[in-house]
Amino acid sequence: MNAKTMLLTDPISGRSVNLPVRDSTIGPAAVDVSGLYKEFGLFTYDPGFVATASCSSSITYIDGEAGILRYRGYPIEDLAAKASFLEVCYLLLYGELPTETVLTKFERSITHHGLINEALKNFFNGFHHNAHPMAMLIGVVGSLSAFYHDTLDLSTPEQRELAAHRVIAKLPTIAAAAYKHTRGEPFIYPRYDMRYVENFLHMMFATPCEQYRVSRLAEKAMNLLFILHADHEQNASTSTVRLAASSGANPYACIAAGITSLWGKAHGGANEEVLNMLEHIGSVEHIETYINKAKDKDDPFRLMGFGHRVYKHYDPRAKILREVCHRVLNELADTNNPLFELALRLEEIALQDEYFVERKLYPNVDFYSGIIYRALGIPVSMFTAMFAIARSVGWMTHWLEMMEDPEQRIGRPRQVYLGHTLRTYQPIGKRQ
Ligand code: ACO
């Protein structure tokens, strides 16, 4: 029993109540307001969940003021520099870094779940050739539920684990197939002899006509990008997965819901928007116009890739990606990349502008990722699908954690009702 409490007094009745305070291992504690309605008949009001913890979690820690991000206690900088994406997947899912033997077994499981049912391939034929890859991803991932009826017993840990492995393994295959559909090219099957990221790039870019060798540079950069996007605690898409799952919905349907949320331009869809924005800006001389647009409250334009609900400091992922961007472009001998030059200058100007300084608006993870993806030959319409592949592990880890949480209940927020109080029904002939 937690001894810490916070005394709250209702100014109208003068009654007081001691609300329990839940400690965290690091970071802010939380006042447990779940008893407030019973005590006072009051709800709490927090649109956008700015100061609301929706659950307890042991997966990812963020200190937005200090620009810190850790998976299971490990700094993102260390993981980005030293780990493979599947190693990070294992860490997130199981809470510990794997030994070599354990990692090999895990890699084998993920690799062998990469294949999708042949019937699933037919779904793509129902999509128009210029359908957005994210639209196809939502539909096809949701339809996975229809293929695994026999292993959807959520009370069985083995079946839950199987679902997690399937989602992480099949997302790259489905995303690559969506891309191939837009190209009118045949799907390329996953290869059991390739590493996760290598396999994905092979499925994206190989054709049956000639041998395709995956570039090590692309594989390395993508591995790092996937690590940086793997989890980010209770962000919009992860919270969507949790809310969908809270009703007992199957994990494939919940992941489809998560992908839907990710697609929005305020969230994962921003990586595509950043590239479009940089292209619209076009050259350094136009930056000021766009900065002014972003500051103008009558203009809906926002500087894409800038700002974050949690980070009030440089997003640590963006810091890493800025360096990676330099490195990748250098290695590709693309040192005068005009979009990168533009992005650097835009960042410099924005970070000196009072509007951005006052509001603590810094580049976020999406600001530089698109430039790297583009340099590696990934089409802009696939950027958010890249994010979805990487985040699938975060979503599944949160889903697994939630399934074991004894406090988990159906998510059911309340509201402040502002509609009519009571009206009398009028027969149609008497209405004005
Ligand atoms: N450009 C211009 N002004 C901005 C921007 C921006 N990119 N972001 C925030 N602001 C301003 C707001 O207008 C607001 O100003 P005000 O106080 O004068 O009203 C203030 O900064 C606070 O912004 P909010 O919208 O209240 O912040 P919130 O936490 O709700 O939104 C968000 C965060 C959605 C990320 C926002 O910064 C944004 O729209 N950024 C651009 C889209 C983007 O890059 N999204 C990716 C986020 S990272 C991710 O999800 C992977």
mmCIF file of C-alpha atoms and ligand atoms in Angstrom, residues 265-268 270 274 294-295 297 301-310 312 315 317 355-356 359 361 364-366 387 391, ligand 1:
data_model
loop_
_atom_site.group_PDB
_atom_site.id
_atom_site.type_symbol
_atom_site.label_atom_id
_atom_site.label_comp_id
_atom_site.label_asym_id
_atom_site.label_seq_id
_atom_site.Cartn_x
_atom_site.Cartn_y
_atom_site.Cartn_z
ATOM 1 C CA LYS A 265 0.300 13.952 -39.875
ATOM 2 C CA ALA A 266 0.561 15.080 -36.250
ATOM 3 C CA HIS A 267 2.099 11.664 -35.520
ATOM 4 C CA GLY A 268 3.945 9.215 -37.832
ATOM 5 C CA ALA A 270 4.776 13.751 -40.296
ATOM 6 C CA VAL A 274 8.391 16.930 -43.831
ATOM 7 C CA ALA A 294 4.065 28.581 -39.106
ATOM 8 C CA LYS A 295 3.886 31.450 -36.607
ATOM 9 C CA LYS A 297 -2.266 31.714 -35.923
ATOM 10 C CA PHE A 301 0.471 25.555 -41.639
ATOM 11 C CA ARG A 302 2.828 24.092 -39.046
ATOM 12 C CA LEU A 303 6.506 23.399 -39.402
ATOM 13 C CA MET A 304 6.381 19.649 -39.914
ATOM 14 C CA GLY A 305 8.922 17.620 -37.966
ATOM 15 C CA PHE A 306 8.997 20.309 -35.285
ATOM 16 C CA GLY A 307 7.538 20.205 -31.793
ATOM 17 C CA HIS A 308 6.579 17.336 -29.540
ATOM 18 C CA ARG A 309 4.105 16.787 -26.744
ATOM 19 C CA VAL A 310 6.752 15.349 -24.428
ATOM 20 C CA LYS A 312 10.718 20.301 -24.548
ATOM 21 C CA ASP A 315 14.449 15.016 -29.385
ATOM 22 C CA ARG A 317 16.322 10.570 -31.783
ATOM 23 C CA TYR A 355 8.346 31.882 -31.318
ATOM 24 C CA PHE A 356 10.039 28.469 -31.405
ATOM 25 C CA ARG A 359 7.439 27.268 -26.995
ATOM 26 C CA LEU A 361 9.828 23.609 -30.313
ATOM 27 C CA ASN A 364 11.532 15.704 -33.694
ATOM 28 C CA VAL A 365 12.326 12.203 -34.987
ATOM 29 C CA ASP A 366 10.504 12.856 -38.259
ATOM 30 C CA PHE A 387 7.633 3.781 -39.090
ATOM 31 C CA ARG A 391 6.789 0.534 -34.126
HETATM 32 N N1 ACO B 1 4.863 24.652 -35.992
HETATM 33 C C1 ACO B 1 4.378 25.823 -35.485
HETATM 34 N N2 ACO B 1 3.864 25.963 -34.245
HETATM 35 C C2 ACO B 1 3.820 24.860 -33.497
HETATM 36 C C3 ACO B 1 4.305 23.615 -33.943
HETATM 37 C C4 ACO B 1 4.843 23.539 -35.248
HETATM 38 N N3 ACO B 1 5.302 22.390 -35.732
HETATM 39 N N4 ACO B 1 4.119 22.691 -32.983
HETATM 40 C C5 ACO B 1 3.553 23.334 -31.945
HETATM 41 N N5 ACO B 1 3.365 24.644 -32.257
HETATM 42 C C6 ACO B 1 2.848 25.682 -31.367
HETATM 43 C C7 ACO B 1 1.318 25.615 -31.245
HETATM 44 O O1 ACO B 1 0.678 26.390 -32.226
HETATM 45 C C8 ACO B 1 1.113 26.126 -29.842
HETATM 46 O O2 ACO B 1 1.253 27.530 -29.873
HETATM 47 P P1 ACO B 1 0.380 28.450 -28.849
HETATM 48 O O3 ACO B 1 0.851 28.090 -27.486
HETATM 49 O O4 ACO B 1 0.696 29.846 -29.267
HETATM 50 O O5 ACO B 1 -1.073 28.084 -29.089
HETATM 51 C C9 ACO B 1 2.311 25.594 -29.072
HETATM 52 O O6 ACO B 1 3.355 25.442 -30.054
HETATM 53 C C10 ACO B 1 2.063 24.247 -28.393
HETATM 54 O O7 ACO B 1 1.635 23.337 -29.373
HETATM 55 P P2 ACO B 1 0.486 22.273 -29.169
HETATM 56 O O8 ACO B 1 -0.196 22.022 -30.475
HETATM 57 O O9 ACO B 1 -0.371 22.650 -28.009
HETATM 58 O O10 ACO B 1 1.355 21.022 -28.756
HETATM 59 P P3 ACO B 1 0.907 19.509 -28.742
HETATM 60 O O11 ACO B 1 1.721 18.859 -27.724
HETATM 61 O O12 ACO B 1 -0.568 19.391 -28.641
HETATM 62 O O13 ACO B 1 1.307 18.984 -30.213
HETATM 63 C C11 ACO B 1 2.597 18.137 -32.004
HETATM 64 C C12 ACO B 1 2.487 18.323 -30.483
HETATM 65 C C13 ACO B 1 1.309 17.518 -32.551
HETATM 66 C C14 ACO B 1 3.748 17.192 -32.301
HETATM 67 C C15 ACO B 1 2.844 19.516 -32.659
HETATM 68 O O14 ACO B 1 4.062 20.050 -32.197
HETATM 69 C C16 ACO B 1 2.840 19.437 -34.187
HETATM 70 O O15 ACO B 1 1.773 19.515 -34.812
HETATM 71 N N6 ACO B 1 4.055 19.282 -34.832
HETATM 72 C C17 ACO B 1 4.134 19.125 -36.257
HETATM 73 C C18 ACO B 1 3.798 17.702 -36.658
HETATM 74 C C19 ACO B 1 4.902 16.724 -36.293
HETATM 75 O O16 ACO B 1 6.062 16.941 -36.552
HETATM 76 N N7 ACO B 1 4.492 15.588 -35.716
HETATM 77 C C20 ACO B 1 5.394 14.517 -35.342
HETATM 78 C C21 ACO B 1 5.534 14.404 -33.863
HETATM 79 S S1 ACO B 1 6.692 13.145 -33.428
HETATM 80 C C22 ACO B 1 5.842 11.721 -33.665
HETATM 81 O O17 ACO B 1 4.663 11.605 -33.451
HETATM 82 C C23 ACO B 1 6.562 10.603 -34.180
#
